[in-house]
Amino acid sequence: MGGNTDTTVGRLRSGVSWSRLRRYCYDGITYLVYALAIGFFLFPVLWVLSLSLRTEGAVYTSLELIPAEPSLDSYREVLDSGILRWLWNTLFVTVLTVAGIIVVTTPAAYAFSRFEFRGRRSLLLAVLGFQMISPIVIVLPLYDIMRTLGLTESHAGLVLLYIGLQIPFSLWLLKGYFDTIPTELDKAARIDGCNRLQTLRYVLLRPVMPGIAVVAIFNFVLTWSEFVMAYTMLSPGGEDLYTLSMGIYVFDNQLATQWTNVAAAAVVGIVPIIAFFVALQRYFVRGLTEGAVKG
């Protein structure tokens, strides 16, 4: 009887040991995958930073991640070239674009989420269909329209284009987040005497803030780094109108590409994006997960 008991206990301990071993292996593989993913996305940023700290000659002669003789000459040349003006132009265009998109899509997403009207589904599909059209395909027709309206070579015209092009995705994303908010909040607000606008402003705006933060981050990054539309609309107006992505292109001339200056300008341009993301990152994951599935 005692021998059978000892055998049973030994089997149980063996099973527990194998279970722990499998769990440790799964955890180790998971952490390894995370480390590889972080390295995959982080290495290009570190390499650009490394290039920005080298001399022009060391770009082609050294493959070290940490330069043997770091230099800040590229940053001095970039600052002297007018990058602060390009940064201001980019910030101006980006902030107005993000603000305009939020002002338009918030009430629109609320209406599509809460109201039932004829053609609602068809209109949503039409908005989604517009999102599938690449801006590169329609850049020339858009340029003709903006030129007719006298809005080329101006930041205002570029902001209007960005708002129009980026509304469809933002609308769908924000509508998905409104769908997660219980309709009982609307009913309670209506009982208290609120109209639709007051319900949105005083009751639903606070719980929908994570979704608005996701929309803001997405459009901030997209607008900050956009090149094709900005180059098409602003390039005839001279360097004073340039955004940062256009300014970086200045360092690629017919004779040679100034890689250290390009890298330095890229590093300077990355800093505001990182700061904006860090400021709103606590909303980011929550907003994406809650806006993706209807509660």
Coordinates of C-alpha atoms in Angstrom, one line a residue:
M1 CA 0.0 0.0 0.0
G2 CA 2.8 2.4 0.9
G3 CA 4.7 1.5 -2.3
N4 CA 1.7 2.4 -4.4
T5 CA 1.3 5.7 -2.6
D6 CA 5.0 6.6 -3.2
T7 CA 4.6 5.7 -6.9
T8 CA 1.5 7.9 -7.3
V9 CA 3.3 10.8 -5.6
G10 CA 6.3 10.4 -7.8
R11 CA 4.1 10.4 -10.9
L12 CA 2.4 13.6 -9.7
R13 CA 5.6 15.3 -9.0
S14 CA 7.0 14.3 -12.4
G15 CA 3.8 15.6 -14.1
V16 CA 4.1 18.9 -12.3
S17 CA 7.8 19.2 -13.2
W18 CA 7.1 18.6 -16.9
S19 CA 4.2 21.1 -16.7
R20 CA 6.5 23.7 -15.3
L21 CA 9.2 23.0 -17.8
R22 CA 6.7 23.4 -20.7
R23 CA 5.5 26.6 -19.2
Y24 CA 9.0 28.0 -18.8
C25 CA 9.8 27.0 -22.5
Y26 CA 6.7 28.7 -23.7
D27 CA 7.5 31.8 -21.7
G28 CA 11.1 31.8 -23.0
I29 CA 10.0 31.5 -26.6
T30 CA 7.5 34.3 -26.0
Y31 CA 10.1 36.6 -24.6
L32 CA 12.5 35.7 -27.4
V33 CA 9.9 36.6 -30.0
Y34 CA 9.3 39.9 -28.2
A35 CA 13.0 40.7 -28.1
L36 CA 13.4 39.9 -31.8
A37 CA 10.4 42.1 -32.7
I38 CA 11.7 45.0 -30.6
G39 CA 15.2 44.6 -32.2
F40 CA 13.6 44.5 -35.6
F41 CA 11.9 47.8 -35.2
L42 CA 14.5 49.5 -33.0
F43 CA 17.6 48.7 -35.0
P44 CA 16.7 51.0 -38.0
V45 CA 16.2 53.9 -35.5
L46 CA 19.5 53.3 -33.8
W47 CA 21.2 53.0 -37.2
V48 CA 19.8 56.4 -38.3
L49 CA 21.0 57.9 -35.0
S50 CA 24.4 56.4 -35.6
L51 CA 24.6 57.8 -39.2
S52 CA 23.7 61.3 -37.8
L53 CA 26.7 61.2 -35.5
R54 CA 29.2 60.3 -38.2
T55 CA 31.3 62.4 -40.6
E56 CA 30.4 62.1 -44.3
G57 CA 33.4 60.0 -45.0
A58 CA 32.7 57.5 -42.3
V59 CA 29.3 56.6 -43.7
Y60 CA 30.9 54.4 -46.4
T61 CA 33.9 53.2 -44.4
S62 CA 32.5 52.1 -41.1
L63 CA 29.7 49.7 -40.1
E64 CA 30.0 50.2 -36.4
L65 CA 26.8 51.1 -34.6
I66 CA 28.7 53.4 -32.2
P67 CA 30.8 55.8 -34.2
A68 CA 34.5 55.8 -33.2
E69 CA 34.6 59.6 -33.5
P70 CA 31.1 61.1 -33.0
S71 CA 30.4 64.4 -34.6
L72 CA 27.6 66.9 -34.3
D73 CA 28.4 68.7 -37.6
S74 CA 25.4 67.2 -39.3
Y75 CA 23.1 68.7 -36.7
R76 CA 24.7 72.1 -37.1
E77 CA 24.3 72.0 -40.8
V78 CA 20.7 70.9 -40.5
L79 CA 19.8 73.6 -38.1
D80 CA 21.5 76.2 -40.3
S81 CA 19.5 74.9 -43.4
G82 CA 16.2 76.0 -41.9
I83 CA 14.8 72.9 -40.3
L84 CA 13.2 74.8 -37.5
R85 CA 11.0 76.6 -40.0
W86 CA 10.1 73.3 -41.6
L87 CA 9.3 71.9 -38.2
W88 CA 7.0 74.8 -37.5
N89 CA 5.2 74.4 -40.8
T90 CA 4.8 70.7 -40.2
L91 CA 3.5 71.2 -36.6
F92 CA 1.1 73.9 -37.9
V93 CA -0.3 71.7 -40.6
T94 CA -0.5 68.6 -38.4
V95 CA -2.2 70.2 -35.5
L96 CA -4.9 71.9 -37.7
T97 CA -5.4 68.6 -39.6
V98 CA -5.8 66.5 -36.4
A99 CA -8.1 69.1 -34.8
G100 CA -10.2 69.3 -38.0
I101 CA -10.6 65.6 -38.3
I102 CA -11.6 65.2 -34.6
V103 CA -14.2 68.0 -35.0
V104 CA -15.7 66.4 -38.1
T105 CA -15.5 62.7 -37.2
T106 CA -16.7 62.9 -33.6
P107 CA -20.3 64.0 -34.3
A108 CA -20.4 62.0 -37.5
A109 CA -19.3 58.8 -35.8
Y110 CA -21.8 59.4 -33.0
A111 CA -24.6 59.8 -35.6
F112 CA -23.6 56.7 -37.5
S113 CA -23.5 54.7 -34.3
R114 CA -26.7 55.9 -32.7
F115 CA -29.1 57.0 -35.5
E116 CA -31.1 54.8 -37.8
F117 CA -31.8 56.4 -41.1
R118 CA -32.4 55.4 -44.7
G119 CA -29.1 54.7 -46.6
R120 CA -27.0 54.5 -43.4
R121 CA -25.4 51.3 -44.3
S122 CA -24.8 52.3 -48.0
L123 CA -23.3 55.6 -46.9
L124 CA -20.9 53.8 -44.5
L125 CA -19.8 51.4 -47.3
A126 CA -19.3 54.4 -49.6
V127 CA -17.1 56.0 -47.0
L128 CA -15.1 52.7 -46.7
G129 CA -14.9 52.5 -50.5
F130 CA -13.3 56.0 -50.6
Q131 CA -10.7 54.9 -48.1
M132 CA -9.6 52.1 -50.5
I133 CA -8.6 54.7 -53.1
S134 CA -4.9 55.5 -53.0
P135 CA -4.2 59.3 -52.7
I136 CA -1.5 58.9 -55.3
V137 CA -4.1 57.9 -57.9
I138 CA -6.1 61.1 -57.4
V139 CA -3.3 63.5 -56.6
L140 CA -3.4 65.2 -60.1
P141 CA -7.2 65.7 -60.1
L142 CA -7.0 67.1 -56.6
Y143 CA -4.2 69.5 -57.6
D144 CA -6.4 70.8 -60.5
I145 CA -9.3 71.3 -58.1
M146 CA -7.1 73.1 -55.6
R147 CA -5.5 75.3 -58.2
T148 CA -8.9 76.3 -59.5
L149 CA -9.9 77.3 -56.0
G150 CA -6.6 79.1 -55.5
L151 CA -5.5 76.9 -52.6
T152 CA -2.2 75.6 -54.0
E153 CA 1.0 76.8 -52.5
S154 CA -0.7 77.3 -49.1
H155 CA -0.9 75.4 -45.9
A156 CA -4.6 75.9 -45.7
G157 CA -5.2 74.0 -48.9
L158 CA -3.0 71.2 -47.7
V159 CA -4.8 71.0 -44.4
L160 CA -8.2 70.7 -46.2
L161 CA -6.8 67.9 -48.4
Y162 CA -5.5 66.0 -45.4
I163 CA -8.8 66.3 -43.6
G164 CA -10.8 65.1 -46.6
L165 CA -8.4 62.1 -47.2
Q166 CA -8.1 60.9 -43.7
I167 CA -11.7 61.3 -42.5
P168 CA -13.0 57.9 -43.8
F169 CA -10.6 55.7 -41.7
S170 CA -11.0 58.0 -38.7
L171 CA -14.8 57.8 -39.0
W172 CA -14.8 54.0 -39.0
L173 CA -12.4 53.8 -36.1
L174 CA -14.3 56.2 -33.9
K175 CA -17.7 54.7 -34.8
G176 CA -16.4 51.4 -33.6
Y177 CA -15.6 53.0 -30.3
F178 CA -19.0 54.6 -29.9
D179 CA -20.5 51.2 -30.5
T180 CA -18.9 50.0 -27.3
I181 CA -20.6 52.6 -25.1
P182 CA -24.0 51.4 -23.7
T183 CA -27.0 53.2 -25.2
E184 CA -28.4 53.4 -21.6
L185 CA -26.2 56.5 -21.1
D186 CA -28.0 58.2 -24.0
K187 CA -31.4 57.3 -22.6
A188 CA -30.5 58.6 -19.1
A189 CA -29.2 61.8 -20.6
R190 CA -32.4 62.3 -22.6
I191 CA -34.5 61.7 -19.5
D192 CA -32.5 64.4 -17.7
G193 CA -33.4 66.8 -20.5
C194 CA -30.3 66.8 -22.7
N195 CA -30.6 67.1 -26.4
R196 CA -28.5 65.1 -28.8
L197 CA -25.6 67.6 -28.9
Q198 CA -25.6 68.0 -25.1
T199 CA -25.6 64.2 -24.7
L200 CA -22.5 64.0 -26.9
R201 CA -20.8 66.9 -25.2
Y202 CA -21.5 66.3 -21.5
V203 CA -22.1 62.5 -21.3
L204 CA -20.4 60.6 -24.1
L205 CA -17.3 62.8 -24.8
R206 CA -15.5 61.7 -21.7
P207 CA -15.8 57.9 -22.1
V208 CA -15.0 58.2 -25.8
M209 CA -11.7 60.1 -25.2
P210 CA -9.5 57.0 -25.6
G211 CA -10.9 56.5 -29.1
I212 CA -10.3 60.2 -29.9
A213 CA -6.8 59.8 -28.7
V214 CA -6.2 56.9 -31.0
V215 CA -7.6 58.9 -33.9
A216 CA -5.3 61.8 -33.0
I217 CA -2.2 59.7 -32.8
F218 CA -2.9 57.9 -36.1
N219 CA -3.5 61.1 -37.9
F220 CA -0.6 63.0 -36.2
V221 CA 1.9 60.4 -37.4
L222 CA 0.4 60.1 -40.9
T223 CA 0.3 63.8 -41.5
W224 CA 3.7 64.5 -39.9
S225 CA 5.4 62.1 -42.3
E226 CA 3.4 62.6 -45.5
F227 CA 5.4 63.6 -48.5
V228 CA 3.6 63.2 -51.9
M229 CA 0.6 65.5 -51.3
A230 CA 2.7 68.1 -49.6
Y231 CA 5.3 68.1 -52.4
T232 CA 2.7 68.4 -55.1
M233 CA 0.9 71.3 -53.4
L234 CA 3.7 73.3 -51.8
S235 CA 6.8 72.8 -53.9
P236 CA 6.2 75.6 -56.4
G237 CA 5.9 78.1 -53.4
G238 CA 9.5 77.8 -52.3
E239 CA 11.3 76.4 -49.3
D240 CA 9.5 78.8 -46.8
L241 CA 6.4 76.6 -47.2
Y242 CA 8.2 73.3 -46.9
T243 CA 7.1 70.7 -44.4
L244 CA 9.8 68.5 -42.7
S245 CA 9.4 65.6 -45.2
M246 CA 10.0 68.0 -48.0
G247 CA 12.9 69.7 -46.2
I248 CA 14.7 66.3 -45.8
Y249 CA 14.4 65.9 -49.6
V250 CA 16.5 69.0 -50.0
F251 CA 19.6 67.1 -48.9
D252 CA 19.2 64.7 -51.8
N253 CA 20.7 66.8 -54.7
Q254 CA 21.9 65.9 -58.2
L255 CA 25.5 65.6 -57.2
A256 CA 25.2 63.4 -54.0
T257 CA 23.0 62.5 -51.2
Q258 CA 24.1 64.0 -47.8
W259 CA 23.3 60.9 -45.8
T260 CA 24.5 62.3 -42.5
N261 CA 22.3 65.4 -42.9
V262 CA 19.3 63.2 -43.9
A263 CA 19.8 61.1 -40.8
A264 CA 20.2 64.1 -38.5
A265 CA 17.0 65.7 -39.9
A266 CA 15.2 62.4 -39.5
V267 CA 16.2 62.2 -35.9
V268 CA 15.0 65.7 -35.2
G269 CA 11.7 64.9 -36.9
I270 CA 11.2 61.7 -34.9
V271 CA 11.4 63.5 -31.5
P272 CA 8.0 65.3 -31.7
I273 CA 6.3 62.1 -32.8
I274 CA 7.7 60.1 -29.8
A275 CA 6.7 63.0 -27.4
F276 CA 3.2 63.0 -28.8
F277 CA 2.8 59.3 -28.5
V278 CA 4.2 59.2 -25.0
A279 CA 1.8 61.9 -24.0
L280 CA -1.2 59.8 -25.2
Q281 CA 0.1 56.3 -25.0
R282 CA -2.1 55.4 -22.0
Y283 CA -5.1 55.8 -24.2
F284 CA -3.7 54.0 -27.2
V285 CA -4.0 50.3 -26.4
R286 CA -7.2 50.8 -24.5
G287 CA -8.7 52.8 -27.4
L288 CA -7.7 50.2 -30.1
T289 CA -9.0 47.2 -28.2
E290 CA -12.3 48.7 -27.1
G291 CA -12.9 50.3 -30.5
A292 CA -12.3 47.1 -32.4
V293 CA -15.0 45.0 -30.7
K294 CA -18.6 46.1 -30.1
G295 CA -19.5 45.6 -26.4

